[in-house]
Amino acid sequence: MTDDDAERGGPTSTWGTIALWVMGLLGVAVLAALLLTLREANHRRDDALAAQRHSYDVMILVRTLQGTIARSEASLGRYVISGDQQLGRLYFEDWRRADETIDRLEKLTHDNAVQSRHLAEVRDAFRERGDELALTALNTNYRKNNQALARFYHSSKADSLARINAGLDALVAQERVLLEARTSHAQASVRRSSIIAKVLAAFGLLLVVGVIWLGWAVVSALSEHAVARAEADAQRDRAEELASAVAQATEELRAQEARLRQIQKMEAVGQLTGGIAHDFNNMLAVVLGGIELAQRAVTIDPRTAARHLASAHEGAQRAAALTQQLLAFARETAINPEPIAAAPLFAGLADLIGRTLGDGVTVQFGDESEGWSTRADRVQLENSLVNLAVNARDAMEGRGTLTVRALRRTVAGEDYVALAVSDTGCGMTPDIVERVFEPFFTTKPVGKGTGLGLSQVFSFARGLGGDVSVDSVVGLGTTVTLLLPRERAPAATSTPSRPVAAPAVVSAPDVSGLHILVVEDDPRVLPATMDALRELGHHPRACDDPTRAAALLAGMNRVDLILSDVLMPTLTGPEMVAKLAATHARVPVLFVTGFAGGADEAIDLGGRPVLRKPFTLAALERAVAQAAAMPEETRAAA
């Protein structure tokens, strides 16, 4: 190599070395910048995923807390109703778990001032709710069921549970806002990092010709980026799993809410039972009074005795109608609305109210409605008026004047039939008038009233789109006025017939002198049924235990019919029939039940005839005749 070459090569080599170093430094800088960008993107992705996990954990804990509280209150409701100590323990354990869940939520959200404030409000409402429910549980534990029911009812109206749910919903809403903000921020950061990475990668590709190792580094970085993307996909799958868990927890909460609503409905059925029992006792008073009057007049004036027996029969039918009404409420079946005018309504109620209130109360009816009518269920309307009349009698201490009037009223352009019940009793102060429609509120002594009468009257009127008002003056008396919407359709002009205990059926052949096995576990119903069958000319044999039916049948020379109750402690009627030997498999069977239609759907009666209690002698005769006359092939199929 000549000196010229050396001189030329020297600067070339130097510039080449410098260029190599510059390219190397640029490559290192690009690689470093790319690695830093990817690491920053990974950090932001990890932060976003951690924030998502935190938010989902908070929301799941909130829904779990709500479910635990609902389950605890449901257990307490069943404990109050049944008195089962195991349910009380379930209530206490669920409430303790709810308290522990709040502690966990406080730890998860301690770094957020807004969420900490919501949780503090939830904690205060939770403690207040716990004190309310603890008093209810304590009353139940000491067998103070009335107080426990009252406290449980009032606790359902308290605002503590609403405050708990409001605080938790606010907590979830705040967490969702935070989740959306964090996710948006993380996505924006990832997009910026992706743009920067693309620019640096493009610049690195320009340097890869001179710096192979720099290109290799870029390839390695891209490989790492692919791994990071796979990890992101895995984390996204985890987020989807968490979302699925949240949805499942939400469905469980909905199911728990449905169970709680069913418990509350059964509590309402129990409360309605107490209110109808008051009216039922009124009907029994009519029955007993009619029977006693008939006993006195039976030898002196048979016609008067027959009239009193007819009144007792009417009262018994009204009591049966009340029972049907209670069962209809439990099944959520529809009532039977019809146009009702005041004149026939008062005509049908005059004797009933007069006998119910006694001789010390003078009852006056006045119809100033000029033929206006309203549309309502007749039994409910009559029961409401009887309820108001009994309350008026108690306010007059059994002596005074009761006035029932029908008036026309127009309020805000709407026509109403006004039914006003007035008494000459002691009256009420304004503070009592304000509370008369509250459930369980009563001014009567303990054991004399349920406090449900006026609240049921109020619910009845509001259910028809009407209203109830009370005007009372201390020392002068009280007037309760039902405002019921006017019905334009014409009302029935005749007094409606009372519902009978057993509807008429298609006539059957006259059958008498049958040998009948009567299976009935109730010691009061069994002898009455036996006497009724003997009165009809049959030959009954009693069986008070369905497990003994097969043995008694084996000892009978002739069996024409088996008359059996449906629900009995040891065996149901259908179960007993199914266990009979083949020798008695074709014997006709007549089932008797005290449940209304729909209650026997859970029990397969095999298509055999059913007689419903209470039944008349004529209904029993028809049912026995039809069951005995059933074709043999039909009985075999059953």
XYZ file of C-alpha atoms in Angstrom:
638
model
C 0.000 0.000 0.000
C 1.445 3.295 -1.138
C 1.632 6.437 0.879
C -1.153 7.928 -1.218
C -3.314 4.961 -0.537
C -2.501 5.180 3.116
C -3.293 8.837 3.093
C -6.545 8.174 1.190
C -7.402 5.196 3.308
C -6.725 6.967 6.505
C -9.468 9.493 6.216
C -11.823 6.902 4.637
C -11.220 4.454 7.419
C -11.632 7.165 9.953
C -14.920 8.357 8.451
C -16.059 4.763 8.108
C -15.246 4.137 11.724
C -16.987 7.327 12.709
C -19.994 6.428 10.547
C -20.044 2.963 12.078
C -19.934 4.418 15.545
C -22.582 6.961 14.618
C -24.780 4.253 13.145
C -24.107 2.071 16.121
C -24.970 4.866 18.510
C -28.089 5.669 16.489
C -29.018 1.999 16.505
C -28.466 1.786 20.237
C -30.498 4.959 20.703
C -33.294 3.613 18.532
C -33.198 0.275 20.333
C -33.166 1.968 23.711
C -36.031 4.244 22.738
C -37.997 1.290 21.380
C -37.402 -0.786 24.513
C -38.370 2.110 26.740
C -41.538 2.661 24.718
C -42.495 -0.998 24.931
C -41.769 -1.128 28.652
C -43.894 1.982 29.210
C -46.706 0.424 27.169
C -46.437 -2.775 29.204
C -46.519 -0.818 32.447
C -49.621 1.106 31.376
C -51.276 -2.093 30.196
C -50.500 -3.777 33.513
C -51.790 -0.735 35.391
C -55.013 -0.759 33.345
C -55.542 -4.492 33.941
C -54.867 -4.063 37.648
C -57.382 -1.214 37.768
C -59.902 -3.397 35.939
C -59.376 -6.260 38.380
C -59.758 -3.843 41.288
C -62.996 -2.426 39.873
C -64.461 -5.864 39.197
C -63.476 -7.006 42.695
C -65.260 -3.987 44.199
C -68.417 -4.508 42.108
C -68.527 -8.249 42.873
C -68.135 -7.557 46.597
C -70.933 -4.947 46.442
C -73.329 -7.397 44.732
C -72.303 -10.134 47.160
C -72.992 -7.775 50.066
C -76.450 -6.938 48.724
C -77.219 -10.627 48.239
C -76.026 -11.490 51.752
C -78.162 -8.721 53.299
C -81.212 -9.850 51.318
C -80.642 -13.478 52.314
C -80.208 -12.497 55.975
C -83.450 -10.471 56.012
C -85.265 -13.309 54.245
C -84.058 -15.749 56.942
C -85.218 -13.315 59.622
C -88.640 -13.049 57.963
C -89.013 -16.833 57.975
C -87.748 -16.939 61.558
C -90.376 -14.386 62.647
C -93.124 -16.407 60.956
C -92.048 -19.935 61.978
C -89.995 -19.341 65.156
C -87.425 -21.892 63.876
C -84.150 -21.234 65.729
C -82.138 -22.591 62.788
C -83.506 -19.763 60.618
C -82.509 -17.300 63.345
C -78.947 -18.605 63.246
C -78.901 -18.321 59.438
C -80.014 -14.681 59.777
C -77.229 -13.928 62.307
C -74.490 -15.696 60.280
C -75.456 -13.959 57.022
C -75.552 -10.573 58.788
C -72.073 -11.202 60.251
C -70.778 -12.146 56.779
C -72.257 -8.936 55.415
C -70.317 -6.976 58.062
C -67.099 -8.763 57.052
C -67.789 -7.931 53.395
C -68.066 -4.237 54.276
C -64.646 -4.499 56.002
C -63.162 -5.950 52.811
C -64.718 -3.177 50.744
C -63.197 -0.575 53.058
C -59.749 -2.101 52.543
C -60.190 -2.155 48.757
C -61.356 1.477 48.542
C -59.316 3.138 51.326
C -57.354 5.193 48.770
C -60.501 6.788 47.272
C -62.055 9.570 49.352
C -65.401 9.530 47.495
C -65.824 5.762 47.837
C -64.721 5.911 51.476
C -67.455 8.462 52.114
C -70.070 6.233 50.436
C -68.890 3.257 52.474
C -69.092 5.299 55.681
C -72.733 6.082 54.871
C -73.344 2.401 54.099
C -71.697 1.404 57.382
C -73.921 3.807 59.380
C -77.092 2.599 57.618
C -75.956 -1.047 58.046
C -75.527 -0.582 61.792
C -78.901 1.144 62.041
C -80.496 -1.662 60.003
C -78.785 -4.245 62.184
C -80.195 -2.648 65.346
C -83.713 -2.681 63.839
C -83.521 -6.339 62.793
C -81.847 -7.355 66.067
C -84.858 -6.047 68.022
C -87.146 -8.061 65.727
C -85.052 -11.216 66.276
C -84.983 -10.582 70.032
C -88.783 -10.251 70.194
C -89.118 -13.499 68.208
C -86.639 -15.241 70.510
C -88.761 -14.274 73.524
C -91.938 -15.442 71.702
C -93.271 -11.904 71.306
C -94.519 -12.709 67.827
C -96.948 -9.795 67.529
C -94.233 -7.288 68.377
C -91.793 -9.114 66.102
C -94.214 -9.021 63.173
C -94.925 -5.353 63.798
C -91.226 -4.504 64.015
C -90.433 -6.548 60.930
C -93.215 -4.820 59.027
C -92.049 -1.366 60.097
C -88.425 -2.267 59.334
C -89.455 -3.075 55.762
C -90.664 0.538 55.504
C -87.555 2.039 57.151
C -85.120 3.971 55.009
C -82.001 2.212 56.320
C -82.158 -0.520 53.642
C -82.762 2.089 50.954
C -79.740 4.037 52.229
C -77.618 0.891 52.147
C -78.635 0.119 48.571
C -78.258 3.768 47.544
C -74.747 3.912 49.016
C -73.735 0.640 47.365
C -75.215 1.686 44.013
C -73.323 4.970 44.265
C -70.156 2.997 45.040
C -70.658 0.799 41.962
C -71.450 3.815 39.802
C -68.276 5.600 41.007
C -66.222 2.458 40.346
C -67.621 2.168 36.839
C -66.740 5.796 36.136
C -63.207 5.166 37.414
C -62.987 1.987 35.321
C -64.033 3.791 32.148
C -61.636 6.684 32.800
C -58.720 4.360 33.545
C -59.454 2.195 30.524
C -59.703 5.206 28.215
C -56.460 6.649 29.566
C -54.657 3.333 29.201
C -55.919 2.874 25.643
C -54.772 6.369 24.707
C -51.323 5.694 26.188
C -51.055 2.408 24.336
C -51.996 4.126 21.068
C -49.343 6.804 21.587
C -46.758 4.174 22.456
C -47.706 2.176 19.352
C -47.218 5.220 17.109
C -43.816 5.991 18.617
C -42.778 2.344 18.309
C -43.717 2.297 14.637
C -41.643 5.432 13.928
C -38.626 4.062 15.726
C -38.964 0.701 14.026
C -39.063 2.392 10.603
C -35.950 4.395 11.434
C -34.268 1.234 12.657
C -34.952 -0.492 9.360
C -32.859 2.232 7.659
C -29.963 1.357 9.932
C -30.270 -2.436 9.667
C -28.034 -2.501 6.481
C -25.054 -1.046 8.339
C -25.808 -2.494 11.768
C -26.989 -6.108 11.614
C -26.986 -6.521 15.330
C -29.255 -3.480 15.637
C -31.714 -5.107 13.256
C -31.495 -8.270 15.310
C -32.309 -6.227 18.392
C -35.319 -4.727 16.648
C -36.515 -8.204 15.672
C -36.091 -9.312 19.256
C -38.062 -6.289 20.435
C -40.859 -7.108 18.001
C -40.889 -10.666 19.301
C -41.213 -9.337 22.808
C -44.053 -7.142 21.625
C -45.833 -10.223 20.250
C -45.403 -11.936 23.617
C -46.797 -8.871 25.333
C -49.800 -8.953 23.012
C -50.416 -12.599 23.872
C -50.270 -11.691 27.536
C -52.744 -8.882 26.885
C -55.084 -11.365 25.190
C -54.820 -13.636 28.204
C -55.623 -10.744 30.505
C -58.587 -9.818 28.311
C -59.894 -13.366 28.658
C -59.554 -13.007 32.411
C -61.512 -9.751 32.273
C -64.275 -11.522 30.336
C -64.365 -14.243 32.983
C -64.718 -11.580 35.662
C -67.552 -9.943 33.713
C -69.277 -13.326 33.470
C -68.899 -13.774 37.229
C -70.467 -10.347 37.796
C -73.414 -11.306 35.552
C -73.882 -14.586 37.421
C -73.815 -12.775 40.770
C -76.423 -10.332 39.449
C -78.713 -13.208 38.424
C -78.350 -14.741 41.880
C -79.334 -11.403 43.412
C -82.439 -11.277 41.226
C -83.403 -14.785 42.343
C -82.928 -13.786 45.984
C -85.093 -10.693 45.440
C -87.822 -12.911 43.953
C -87.683 -15.197 47.003
C -87.892 -12.179 49.297
C -90.966 -10.913 47.439
C -92.594 -14.323 47.883
C -91.860 -14.211 51.637
C -93.384 -10.738 51.848
C -96.452 -11.970 49.964
C -96.905 -14.859 52.414
C -96.596 -12.372 55.281
C -99.338 -10.321 53.619
C -101.475 -13.480 53.390
C -100.972 -14.020 57.126
C -101.952 -10.431 57.868
C -105.032 -10.729 55.620
C -106.003 -13.903 57.514
C -106.164 -11.917 60.727
C -108.354 -9.257 59.118
C -110.764 -11.737 57.541
C -110.958 -13.676 60.824
C -112.622 -10.565 62.293
C -115.339 -10.660 59.608
C -115.530 -14.456 59.835
C -116.355 -14.182 63.537
C -119.157 -11.774 62.642
C -120.627 -14.413 60.327
C -120.302 -17.056 63.049
C -122.193 -14.741 65.402
C -125.042 -14.690 62.886
C -124.952 -18.500 62.606
C -124.901 -19.104 66.361
C -127.546 -16.446 67.013
C -129.852 -17.915 64.374
C -129.446 -21.437 65.759
C -130.113 -20.316 69.335
C -133.233 -18.389 68.285
C -134.423 -21.407 66.282
C -133.939 -23.677 69.319
C -136.154 -21.408 71.386
C -138.895 -21.157 68.767
C -138.854 -24.710 67.391
C -141.666 -25.936 69.666
C -143.583 -22.646 69.803
C -143.486 -21.277 66.280
C -141.948 -23.622 63.651
C -142.233 -20.948 60.964
C -140.142 -18.510 63.036
C -137.667 -21.301 63.788
C -137.352 -22.006 60.058
C -136.693 -18.311 59.394
C -133.952 -18.233 62.037
C -132.402 -21.391 60.601
C -132.454 -19.805 57.167
C -130.605 -16.783 58.606
C -128.026 -19.100 60.196
C -127.635 -20.897 56.877
C -127.095 -17.555 55.122
C -124.419 -16.591 57.656
C -122.636 -19.906 57.145
C -122.658 -19.376 53.382
C -121.183 -15.893 53.815
C -118.465 -17.381 56.031
C -117.690 -19.896 53.310
C -117.514 -17.028 50.807
C -115.016 -15.246 53.067
C -112.854 -18.367 53.131
C -112.991 -18.545 49.342
C -111.955 -14.873 49.229
C -108.880 -15.522 51.386
C -107.857 -18.507 49.258
C -108.401 -16.467 46.097
C -106.048 -13.792 47.457
C -103.355 -16.395 48.159
C -103.676 -17.704 44.584
C -103.831 -14.208 43.044
C -107.088 -15.101 41.272
C -109.424 -12.425 39.949
C -112.381 -11.107 41.962
C -115.914 -10.961 40.561
C -116.805 -7.304 39.926
C -120.389 -6.414 38.997
C -122.570 -3.267 38.845
C -124.079 -2.682 42.311
C -126.799 -0.173 43.234
C -127.463 1.030 46.761
C -131.065 -0.171 47.106
C -130.464 -3.930 46.573
C -127.167 -3.688 48.478
C -128.900 -2.226 51.558
C -131.768 -4.717 51.247
C -129.329 -7.595 51.427
C -127.355 -6.086 54.304
C -130.183 -4.905 56.550
C -130.827 -8.178 58.394
C -127.147 -9.123 58.501
C -125.991 -5.834 60.024
C -128.959 -5.748 62.391
C -128.252 -9.223 63.754
C -124.509 -8.563 63.929
C -124.762 -5.303 65.911
C -127.438 -6.437 68.388
C -130.591 -4.858 69.786
C -128.775 -1.953 71.446
C -127.931 -0.314 68.100
C -130.594 1.290 65.889
C -129.688 0.874 62.216
C -131.004 3.327 59.623
C -130.498 3.120 55.860
C -130.928 6.023 53.457
C -130.614 5.878 49.658
C -130.083 9.306 48.085
C -128.046 8.007 45.136
C -130.999 8.237 42.702
C -130.124 4.942 41.082
C -126.370 5.515 40.661
C -124.313 2.327 40.862
C -120.663 1.349 41.242
C -118.704 -1.635 39.923
C -117.136 -3.798 42.642
C -116.936 -7.292 44.059
C -120.165 -7.671 46.069
C -118.631 -9.780 48.857
C -115.754 -7.335 49.360
C -118.110 -4.347 49.388
C -120.499 -5.974 51.857
C -117.610 -7.035 54.103
C -116.249 -3.480 54.082
C -119.611 -2.064 55.194
C -120.025 -4.752 57.874
C -116.499 -3.990 59.088
C -117.318 -0.275 59.356
C -120.589 -1.098 61.137
C -118.832 -3.273 63.728
C -116.252 -0.551 64.362
C -119.100 1.950 64.822
C -120.827 -0.359 67.297
C -117.606 -0.640 69.332
C -117.241 3.163 69.295
C -120.823 3.467 70.648
C -120.150 0.733 73.248
C -123.092 -1.267 71.904
C -125.765 1.468 72.180
C -126.606 4.238 69.743
C -127.720 4.925 66.190
C -125.925 3.729 63.083
C -126.787 5.423 59.790
C -125.762 4.032 56.394
C -126.444 6.381 53.480
C -125.827 6.289 49.740
C -125.149 9.696 48.150
C -124.091 11.186 44.834
C -120.791 13.055 44.708
C -118.862 14.769 41.908
C -115.172 15.443 42.553
C -112.890 17.075 39.957
C -115.394 16.312 37.203
C -115.671 12.610 38.152
C -118.895 11.014 39.465
C -118.755 8.853 42.593
C -121.215 6.830 44.655
C -120.622 7.816 48.296
C -121.418 5.217 50.984
C -121.343 6.976 54.379
C -121.411 5.039 57.679
C -122.140 7.358 60.644
C -122.314 6.590 64.367
C -123.177 8.493 67.551
C -120.123 7.219 69.414
C -117.229 8.814 71.247
C -115.488 10.233 68.160
C -111.737 10.541 67.565
C -109.140 13.239 68.051
C -107.363 14.617 64.942
C -104.095 12.808 65.732
C -105.958 9.468 65.812
C -107.840 10.262 62.586
C -104.496 10.759 60.838
C -103.455 7.190 61.705
C -106.667 5.177 61.377
C -105.670 3.710 58.001
C -102.251 2.515 59.186
C -102.023 -1.313 59.271
C -102.090 -2.734 62.841
C -103.010 0.645 64.364
C -105.964 0.267 66.749
C -107.408 2.093 69.739
C -109.103 -1.055 71.020
C -107.712 -3.004 74.001
C -105.292 -5.881 73.437
C -107.131 -8.873 71.986
C -110.129 -6.802 70.840
C -108.934 -5.775 67.392
C -106.291 -6.517 64.772
C -105.842 -2.961 63.473
C -106.349 -4.231 59.908
C -110.048 -3.415 59.317
C -109.824 0.196 58.144
C -106.577 -0.423 56.261
C -108.351 -3.149 54.272
C -111.305 -0.851 53.602
C -108.828 1.795 52.410
C -107.071 -0.721 50.117
C -110.436 -1.893 48.748
C -111.547 1.649 47.844
C -108.181 2.642 46.355
C -108.107 -0.581 44.347
C -111.336 0.528 42.631
C -109.948 3.992 41.907
C -111.845 5.584 44.784
C -111.002 6.954 48.210
C -111.990 6.896 51.893
C -112.488 9.912 54.186
C -113.063 10.141 57.936
C -114.912 13.002 59.678
C -114.980 12.753 63.457
C -115.882 15.034 66.366
C -115.001 14.003 69.899
C -118.189 13.304 71.842
C -120.482 13.492 68.787
C -119.485 10.606 66.554
C -117.687 9.582 63.371
C -118.593 9.315 59.690
C -116.537 7.120 57.350
C -117.306 7.745 53.668
C -116.395 5.405 50.808
C -116.079 7.205 47.449
C -116.493 4.581 44.683
C -116.398 5.427 40.955
C -119.810 5.517 39.301
C -120.634 2.693 36.911
C -122.708 3.641 33.870
C -123.891 0.090 33.180
C -127.239 -0.803 34.810
C -127.016 -2.656 38.126
C -129.003 -5.695 39.179
C -132.342 -4.634 40.677
C -132.915 -7.724 42.791
C -131.090 -8.766 45.898
C -128.333 -11.161 44.826
C -128.406 -14.677 46.095
C -125.720 -15.694 48.527
C -122.972 -18.022 47.320
C -123.759 -21.622 48.148
C -121.219 -23.958 49.676
C -121.458 -26.533 46.883
C -122.633 -25.628 43.366
C -125.300 -27.631 41.648
C -124.148 -30.487 39.441
C -125.780 -32.636 36.801
C -128.459 -34.857 38.329
C -127.521 -38.459 39.129
C -129.540 -41.646 39.705
C -131.240 -42.066 43.080
C -128.995 -44.476 44.998
C -129.631 -45.420 48.644
C -128.695 -48.148 51.109
C -125.014 -48.189 50.085
C -122.307 -49.707 52.284
C -119.726 -46.921 52.520
C -116.278 -46.796 54.179
C -115.728 -43.219 55.467
C -112.003 -42.319 55.859
C -111.605 -39.020 57.766
C -108.930 -38.087 60.347
C -110.778 -35.061 61.793
C -112.756 -36.237 64.903
C -115.315 -33.446 64.372
C -115.979 -34.041 60.692
C -116.113 -37.862 60.852
C -119.258 -38.202 63.076
C -121.025 -35.412 61.175
C -120.389 -37.189 57.872
C -121.530 -40.517 59.332
C -124.792 -38.953 60.584
C -125.401 -37.318 57.206
C -124.939 -40.620 55.352
C -127.288 -42.421 57.756
C -129.825 -39.644 57.228
C -129.621 -40.387 53.490
C -130.343 -44.094 54.141
C -126.790 -45.440 53.696
C -124.751 -47.785 55.916
C -121.445 -46.035 56.677
C -118.455 -47.472 58.539
C -115.957 -45.100 60.149
C -112.169 -45.139 59.650
C -110.132 -42.416 61.395
C -106.735 -43.599 60.093
C -106.043 -44.227 56.381
C -103.471 -46.901 57.257
C -106.315 -49.023 58.714
C -108.531 -48.719 55.627
C -107.338 -51.959 53.977
C -107.985 -53.992 57.147
C -111.486 -52.537 57.586
C -112.324 -53.191 53.940
C -111.233 -56.804 54.334
C -113.672 -57.187 57.241
C -116.671 -55.745 55.336
C -118.959 -58.213 53.555
C -120.023 -55.558 51.059
C -118.349 -52.315 49.918
C -120.203 -50.022 47.509
C -118.187 -46.790 47.939
C -115.093 -45.350 49.633
C -115.566 -41.741 50.810
C -112.150 -40.306 51.773
C -110.592 -37.008 52.788
C -107.710 -35.859 50.519
C -105.105 -34.510 52.970
C -104.404 -36.613 56.081
C -101.290 -36.861 58.294
C -100.195 -40.440 57.565
C -101.395 -40.971 53.986
C -103.218 -38.780 51.504
C -106.474 -40.088 50.123
C -104.994 -40.925 46.673
C -102.012 -42.671 48.323
C -104.370 -44.773 50.443
C -106.437 -45.769 47.403
C -103.279 -46.703 45.494
C -102.212 -49.081 48.305
C -105.523 -51.003 48.386
C -105.472 -54.631 47.319
C -106.562 -55.639 43.852
C -109.829 -56.975 45.311
C -110.944 -53.411 46.060
C -109.319 -51.652 43.110
C -112.672 -51.249 41.315
C -114.605 -49.881 44.304
C -115.908 -46.356 43.511
C -114.083 -43.547 45.352
C -115.412 -40.085 46.287
C -112.818 -37.602 47.568
C -113.762 -34.781 49.972
C -111.541 -31.714 50.387
C -111.686 -28.366 52.143
C -109.402 -26.613 49.648
C -110.661 -24.312 46.913
C -110.140 -24.979 43.239
C -106.482 -25.122 42.261
C -105.216 -26.393 45.613
C -105.586 -30.046 44.530
C -103.475 -29.562 41.384
C -100.375 -30.660 43.298
C -102.109 -34.002 44.154
C -103.138 -36.449 41.452
C -106.726 -37.491 42.234
C -106.793 -39.928 39.346
C -109.824 -38.297 37.715
C -112.138 -39.366 40.555
C -115.039 -37.107 41.640
C -114.434 -34.479 44.327
C -116.875 -32.969 46.864
C -115.718 -29.695 48.404
C -116.272 -28.650 52.004
C -118.457 -27.205 53.355
C -121.219 -29.202 51.671
C -124.956 -29.471 52.145
C -126.901 -32.683 52.643
C -128.268 -32.377 49.108
C -124.779 -31.910 47.673
C -123.550 -34.997 49.556
C -126.479 -37.040 48.229
C -125.771 -35.986 44.632
C -122.017 -36.637 44.924
C -122.513 -40.119 46.457
C -125.056 -41.057 43.809
C -122.826 -39.930 40.947
C -119.689 -41.608 42.352
C -121.554 -44.890 42.888
C -123.026 -44.726 39.376
C -119.671 -44.105 37.638
C -119.123 -46.735 34.901
C -116.782 -49.561 35.891
C -114.422 -48.959 32.958
C -114.018 -45.329 34.076
C -113.170 -46.432 37.613
C -110.679 -48.966 36.288
C -108.975 -46.319 34.165
C -108.759 -44.010 37.209
